[in-house]
């Protein structure tokens, strides 16, 4: 059963005061970035995308990963267990406690972490993303990871329940099957209860009902619970997310249904399958 964590209004106020300049960086870190404290306030902060973008761009680089993991409900242990690459686990420990310098981290660890946290690589590797003119449409981390798969292979993997509590991967879709656009970047987020299959789409005009139906039909029958449309975090593109179940387990379905309203609000997502917010207006 999904239970929303307790969120400190005091910490939200600290974040607001920091972004507005009412307190400086040192004051904010002293009050908000306490050792081992989970930044649950990010669950609320991300719901205001304009403020969230300002906060992530202004907050010190060593705070960003710690803040972003809470947006996705991730723990340090979940992230550590997602990769077996050399040095990744120790690197994540240092990053999440803020004990690192950007130039001391291997780029490969930042590539993986950017996909896991669902933000452009440059937001982890740059001290001042806005001043450094981060490209809002960058998928540099997907290009560098070079995990190229067919859509069929991605779908076969996403319906397999993970051994870990969470498992997040990023793919570049090979060109033999076109869905929404080309090149196509896909992120999969597999939890023990359900999966999320996420396509990044450059324009809302490219989001076609036939493409959505084709993907649903390529998955086992009745596996897709719903499809959500949202703007991608810190990117000027859209995201189409297929949320589905591995089996007909009623407990897992109940978990997803309870979490779904929170996910919609958190990511400002609209349901476009099986219902549409547009058709609902005129029905």
Tab-separated table of C-alpha atoms in Angstrom:
chain	number	residue	atom	x	y	z
A	1	UNK	CA	0.000	0.000	0.000
A	2	UNK	CA	1.346	3.436	-0.963
A	3	UNK	CA	1.699	5.878	1.913
A	4	UNK	CA	2.735	9.441	1.219
A	5	UNK	CA	5.613	10.582	3.487
A	6	UNK	CA	5.258	13.460	5.912
A	7	UNK	CA	6.296	16.734	4.303
A	8	UNK	CA	7.737	19.644	6.280
A	9	UNK	CA	6.135	23.010	5.481
A	10	UNK	CA	9.112	24.617	7.195
A	11	UNK	CA	11.492	23.099	4.641
A	12	UNK	CA	9.307	24.290	1.765
A	13	UNK	CA	9.502	27.807	3.213
A	14	UNK	CA	13.302	27.559	3.426
A	15	UNK	CA	13.385	26.612	-0.263
A	16	UNK	CA	11.110	29.526	-1.194
A	17	UNK	CA	13.178	31.980	0.840
A	18	UNK	CA	16.359	30.684	-0.803
A	19	UNK	CA	15.041	31.028	-4.352
A	20	UNK	CA	13.666	34.524	-3.604
A	21	UNK	CA	16.980	35.602	-2.078
A	22	UNK	CA	15.625	36.110	1.445
A	23	UNK	CA	18.328	33.777	2.753
A	24	UNK	CA	21.711	33.069	1.197
A	25	UNK	CA	23.178	29.725	0.158
A	26	UNK	CA	25.034	29.142	3.433
A	27	UNK	CA	21.913	29.872	5.468
A	28	UNK	CA	19.830	27.529	3.341
A	29	UNK	CA	22.329	24.683	3.589
A	30	UNK	CA	22.566	25.101	7.364
A	31	UNK	CA	18.790	24.927	7.813
A	32	UNK	CA	17.754	22.469	5.098
A	33	UNK	CA	20.629	20.179	4.151
A	34	UNK	CA	20.933	18.247	7.383
A	35	UNK	CA	22.906	14.985	7.280
A	36	UNK	CA	20.752	11.929	6.417
A	37	UNK	CA	17.548	14.002	6.201
A	38	UNK	CA	15.258	12.957	3.350
A	39	UNK	CA	14.167	15.981	1.309
A	40	UNK	CA	10.520	14.978	1.108
A	41	UNK	CA	9.537	18.592	0.455
A	42	UNK	CA	10.601	17.991	-3.174
A	43	UNK	CA	7.404	15.967	-3.660
A	44	UNK	CA	5.483	19.249	-3.292
A	45	UNK	CA	8.052	21.578	-4.833
A	46	UNK	CA	8.088	19.667	-8.151
A	47	UNK	CA	4.346	20.272	-8.569
A	48	UNK	CA	5.105	23.938	-9.313
A	49	UNK	CA	7.291	23.462	-12.404
A	50	UNK	CA	8.294	27.124	-12.686
A	51	UNK	CA	9.517	27.226	-9.087
A	52	UNK	CA	11.054	23.748	-9.330
A	53	UNK	CA	13.138	24.771	-12.356
A	54	UNK	CA	14.391	27.861	-10.511
A	55	UNK	CA	15.204	25.855	-7.396
A	56	UNK	CA	17.138	23.093	-9.182
A	57	UNK	CA	19.072	25.658	-11.225
A	58	UNK	CA	20.016	27.724	-8.179
A	59	UNK	CA	20.624	25.101	-5.494
A	60	UNK	CA	24.295	24.017	-5.065
A	61	UNK	CA	25.359	21.179	-7.371
A	62	UNK	CA	25.982	18.810	-4.438
A	63	UNK	CA	22.359	19.191	-3.292
A	64	UNK	CA	20.724	18.536	-6.687
A	65	UNK	CA	21.021	14.707	-6.790
A	66	UNK	CA	19.734	14.434	-3.222
A	67	UNK	CA	16.747	16.636	-4.073
A	68	UNK	CA	15.981	14.981	-7.413
A	69	UNK	CA	15.877	11.436	-6.035
A	70	UNK	CA	12.964	12.419	-3.787
A	71	UNK	CA	10.980	13.609	-6.810
A	72	UNK	CA	10.932	9.969	-7.943
A	73	UNK	CA	10.590	8.383	-4.504
A	74	UNK	CA	14.056	6.840	-4.718
A	75	UNK	CA	16.361	5.915	-1.868
A	76	UNK	CA	20.163	5.743	-1.940
A	77	UNK	CA	19.998	1.941	-1.677
A	78	UNK	CA	17.592	1.675	-4.620
A	79	UNK	CA	19.948	3.721	-6.805
A	80	UNK	CA	23.055	1.813	-5.694
A	81	UNK	CA	21.444	-1.486	-6.653
A	82	UNK	CA	20.544	-0.376	-10.192
A	83	UNK	CA	24.039	-0.649	-11.648
A	84	UNK	CA	26.926	-3.116	-11.371
A	85	UNK	CA	29.482	-0.905	-13.106
A	86	UNK	CA	32.815	-0.528	-11.338
A	87	UNK	CA	32.793	2.084	-8.601
A	88	UNK	CA	29.149	3.098	-9.105
A	89	UNK	CA	27.914	2.134	-5.645
A	90	UNK	CA	30.670	4.002	-3.823
A	91	UNK	CA	30.259	6.994	-6.123
A	92	UNK	CA	26.528	7.150	-5.380
A	93	UNK	CA	27.227	7.101	-1.645
A	94	UNK	CA	29.529	10.121	-2.005
A	95	UNK	CA	27.164	11.985	-4.313
A	96	UNK	CA	24.118	11.523	-2.102
A	97	UNK	CA	25.846	12.815	1.027
A	98	UNK	CA	27.234	15.757	-0.957
A	99	UNK	CA	30.835	14.658	-0.445
A	100	UNK	CA	32.200	15.211	-3.938
A	101	UNK	CA	33.607	17.648	-6.463
A	102	UNK	CA	32.144	17.539	-9.971
A	103	UNK	CA	35.538	16.994	-11.607
A	104	UNK	CA	36.238	14.035	-9.289
A	105	UNK	CA	33.294	11.955	-10.576
A	106	UNK	CA	33.644	9.685	-13.602
A	107	UNK	CA	31.403	10.917	-16.403
A	108	UNK	CA	29.907	7.430	-16.797
A	109	UNK	CA	28.448	7.604	-13.275
A	110	UNK	CA	26.801	10.935	-14.090
A	111	UNK	CA	25.379	9.480	-17.328
A	112	UNK	CA	23.730	6.613	-15.447
A	113	UNK	CA	22.540	8.861	-12.638
A	114	UNK	CA	21.029	11.380	-15.073
A	115	UNK	CA	18.908	8.631	-16.637
A	116	UNK	CA	17.852	7.362	-13.206
A	117	UNK	CA	16.931	10.860	-11.986
A	118	UNK	CA	15.349	11.708	-15.357
A	119	UNK	CA	17.163	14.994	-15.970
A	120	UNK	CA	19.713	16.175	-18.541
A	121	UNK	CA	23.279	15.120	-17.678
A	122	UNK	CA	24.349	18.760	-17.544
A	123	UNK	CA	22.198	19.416	-14.458
A	124	UNK	CA	24.463	17.024	-12.558
A	125	UNK	CA	27.774	17.902	-14.198
A	126	UNK	CA	27.492	21.714	-14.254
A	127	UNK	CA	27.757	23.949	-11.190
A	128	UNK	CA	25.539	26.629	-12.750
A	129	UNK	CA	23.281	25.064	-15.430
A	130	UNK	CA	21.648	28.326	-16.541
A	131	UNK	CA	24.906	30.279	-16.711
A	132	UNK	CA	26.473	27.332	-18.555
A	133	UNK	CA	23.566	27.434	-21.039
A	134	UNK	CA	22.342	23.880	-20.616
A	135	UNK	CA	20.484	22.620	-23.677
A	136	UNK	CA	16.909	21.885	-22.464
A	137	UNK	CA	16.522	19.219	-25.143
A	138	UNK	CA	19.773	17.421	-24.405
A	139	UNK	CA	19.821	13.618	-24.233
A	140	UNK	CA	23.611	13.451	-24.091
A	141	UNK	CA	23.531	10.789	-21.357
A	142	UNK	CA	21.475	8.421	-23.542
A	143	UNK	CA	23.904	8.872	-26.418
A	144	UNK	CA	26.925	8.173	-24.186
A	145	UNK	CA	25.429	5.111	-22.471
A	146	UNK	CA	24.802	3.635	-25.954
A	147	UNK	CA	22.061	1.224	-24.887
A	148	UNK	CA	20.416	0.700	-28.267
A	149	UNK	CA	17.515	-1.758	-28.467
A	150	UNK	CA	14.598	-2.641	-30.694
A	151	UNK	CA	11.181	-1.723	-29.351
A	152	UNK	CA	10.346	-5.423	-29.097
A	153	UNK	CA	13.399	-6.021	-26.879
A	154	UNK	CA	12.523	-3.064	-24.634
A	155	UNK	CA	8.931	-4.299	-24.251
A	156	UNK	CA	10.079	-7.843	-23.478
A	157	UNK	CA	12.281	-6.483	-20.692
A	158	UNK	CA	9.815	-4.000	-19.186
A	159	UNK	CA	7.170	-6.660	-18.450
A	160	UNK	CA	9.628	-8.692	-16.355
A	161	UNK	CA	9.315	-7.872	-12.656
A	162	UNK	CA	12.690	-6.620	-11.356
A	163	UNK	CA	14.712	-8.470	-8.749
A	164	UNK	CA	15.501	-5.115	-7.168
A	165	UNK	CA	12.943	-2.787	-5.551
A	166	UNK	CA	13.406	-0.360	-8.474
A	167	UNK	CA	15.221	-0.691	-11.768
A	168	UNK	CA	15.542	2.256	-14.165
A	169	UNK	CA	17.148	2.071	-17.611
A	170	UNK	CA	17.478	4.303	-20.646
A	171	UNK	CA	17.419	3.218	-24.300
A	172	UNK	CA	17.845	4.622	-27.773
A	173	UNK	CA	15.295	2.948	-30.015
A	174	UNK	CA	16.639	1.444	-33.215
A	175	UNK	CA	15.108	2.796	-36.398
A	176	UNK	CA	13.368	-0.340	-37.691
A	177	UNK	CA	10.184	0.590	-35.822
A	178	UNK	CA	8.951	4.176	-35.684
A	179	UNK	CA	6.565	5.192	-32.914
A	180	UNK	CA	6.458	8.915	-32.155
A	181	UNK	CA	9.646	10.430	-33.569
A	182	UNK	CA	13.226	9.694	-34.525
A	183	UNK	CA	15.657	9.357	-32.865
A	184	UNK	CA	13.673	8.026	-29.934
A	185	UNK	CA	14.754	7.946	-26.329
A	186	UNK	CA	12.970	5.607	-23.940
A	187	UNK	CA	13.207	5.368	-20.145
A	188	UNK	CA	11.828	2.398	-18.222
A	189	UNK	CA	11.118	2.527	-14.497
A	190	UNK	CA	10.308	-0.903	-13.076
A	191	UNK	CA	8.992	-1.194	-9.524
A	192	UNK	CA	8.020	-4.435	-7.862
A	193	UNK	CA	4.331	-3.487	-8.192
A	194	UNK	CA	4.174	-1.940	-11.682
A	195	UNK	CA	6.234	-0.606	-14.587
A	196	UNK	CA	6.443	2.705	-16.416
A	197	UNK	CA	7.470	2.746	-20.089
A	198	UNK	CA	8.313	6.336	-21.029
A	199	UNK	CA	8.794	7.818	-24.511
A	200	UNK	CA	10.249	11.315	-24.969
A	201	UNK	CA	8.458	13.155	-27.767
A	202	UNK	CA	9.617	16.417	-29.319
A	203	UNK	CA	6.190	17.836	-30.128
A	204	UNK	CA	2.676	17.171	-28.914
A	205	UNK	CA	1.660	17.024	-32.581
A	206	UNK	CA	3.671	13.779	-32.876
A	207	UNK	CA	1.598	12.006	-30.223
A	208	UNK	CA	-0.670	9.807	-32.292
A	209	UNK	CA	-3.472	7.576	-30.946
A	210	UNK	CA	-2.577	4.875	-33.463
A	211	UNK	CA	1.008	4.770	-32.179
A	212	UNK	CA	-0.266	4.451	-28.613
A	213	UNK	CA	-2.592	1.603	-29.603
A	214	UNK	CA	0.209	-0.153	-31.496
A	215	UNK	CA	2.461	-0.139	-28.437
A	216	UNK	CA	-0.371	-1.366	-26.189
A	217	UNK	CA	-1.085	-4.184	-28.651
A	218	UNK	CA	2.576	-5.236	-28.605
A	219	UNK	CA	2.332	-5.849	-24.857
A	220	UNK	CA	0.485	-8.805	-23.282
A	221	UNK	CA	-3.276	-8.273	-23.135
A	222	UNK	CA	-4.611	-6.088	-20.310
A	223	UNK	CA	-1.131	-5.197	-19.049
A	224	UNK	CA	-1.389	-1.424	-19.659
A	225	UNK	CA	-3.379	0.269	-16.900
A	226	UNK	CA	-3.205	3.801	-18.324
A	227	UNK	CA	-1.131	6.188	-20.453
A	228	UNK	CA	-0.081	9.601	-19.124
A	229	UNK	CA	1.054	12.716	-20.981
A	230	UNK	CA	3.329	15.228	-19.247
A	231	UNK	CA	6.175	17.658	-19.881
A	232	UNK	CA	9.580	16.092	-19.195
A	233	UNK	CA	11.499	17.419	-16.208
A	234	UNK	CA	13.921	20.234	-17.064
A	235	UNK	CA	13.467	19.541	-20.773
A	236	UNK	CA	11.458	21.289	-23.457
A	237	UNK	CA	9.888	18.039	-24.665
A	238	UNK	CA	6.894	15.856	-23.845
A	239	UNK	CA	6.758	12.448	-22.237
A	240	UNK	CA	4.261	9.662	-22.951
A	241	UNK	CA	4.250	7.140	-20.088
A	242	UNK	CA	2.633	3.693	-20.263
A	243	UNK	CA	1.899	2.463	-16.730
A	244	UNK	CA	1.266	-1.251	-16.519
A	245	UNK	CA	1.129	-4.359	-14.359
A	246	UNK	CA	3.188	-7.542	-14.575
A	247	UNK	CA	0.204	-9.773	-13.766
A	248	UNK	CA	-3.343	-9.659	-12.397
A	249	UNK	CA	-2.296	-9.243	-8.757
A	250	UNK	CA	-5.068	-7.194	-7.097
A	251	UNK	CA	-2.729	-5.863	-4.397
A	252	UNK	CA	-0.353	-4.407	-6.986
A	253	UNK	CA	-3.257	-2.945	-8.968
A	254	UNK	CA	-4.603	-1.310	-5.800
A	255	UNK	CA	-1.127	0.118	-5.072
A	256	UNK	CA	-0.917	1.678	-8.538
A	257	UNK	CA	-4.449	3.067	-8.368
A	258	UNK	CA	-3.722	4.704	-5.014
A	259	UNK	CA	-0.413	6.159	-6.229
A	260	UNK	CA	-1.757	7.325	-9.610
A	261	UNK	CA	-3.455	10.577	-8.444
A	262	UNK	CA	-0.231	11.584	-6.694
A	263	UNK	CA	1.852	10.859	-9.820
A	264	UNK	CA	-0.540	12.890	-11.966
A	265	UNK	CA	-0.331	15.849	-9.614
A	266	UNK	CA	3.417	15.560	-9.057
A	267	UNK	CA	4.271	15.548	-12.758
A	268	UNK	CA	1.266	17.570	-13.983
A	269	UNK	CA	0.250	14.565	-16.084
A	270	UNK	CA	-2.966	14.058	-18.024
A	271	UNK	CA	-4.463	10.646	-18.716
A	272	UNK	CA	-4.784	10.011	-22.454
A	273	UNK	CA	-5.636	6.296	-22.290
A	274	UNK	CA	-8.053	4.675	-21.658
A	275	UNK	CA	-9.753	8.052	-21.155
A	276	UNK	CA	-8.828	11.443	-22.575
A	277	UNK	CA	-9.110	14.739	-20.741
A	278	UNK	CA	-10.179	16.363	-24.034
A	279	UNK	CA	-12.969	13.901	-24.823
A	280	UNK	CA	-14.156	14.104	-21.217
A	281	UNK	CA	-14.810	17.820	-21.671
A	282	UNK	CA	-17.199	17.198	-24.557
A	283	UNK	CA	-18.832	13.913	-23.524
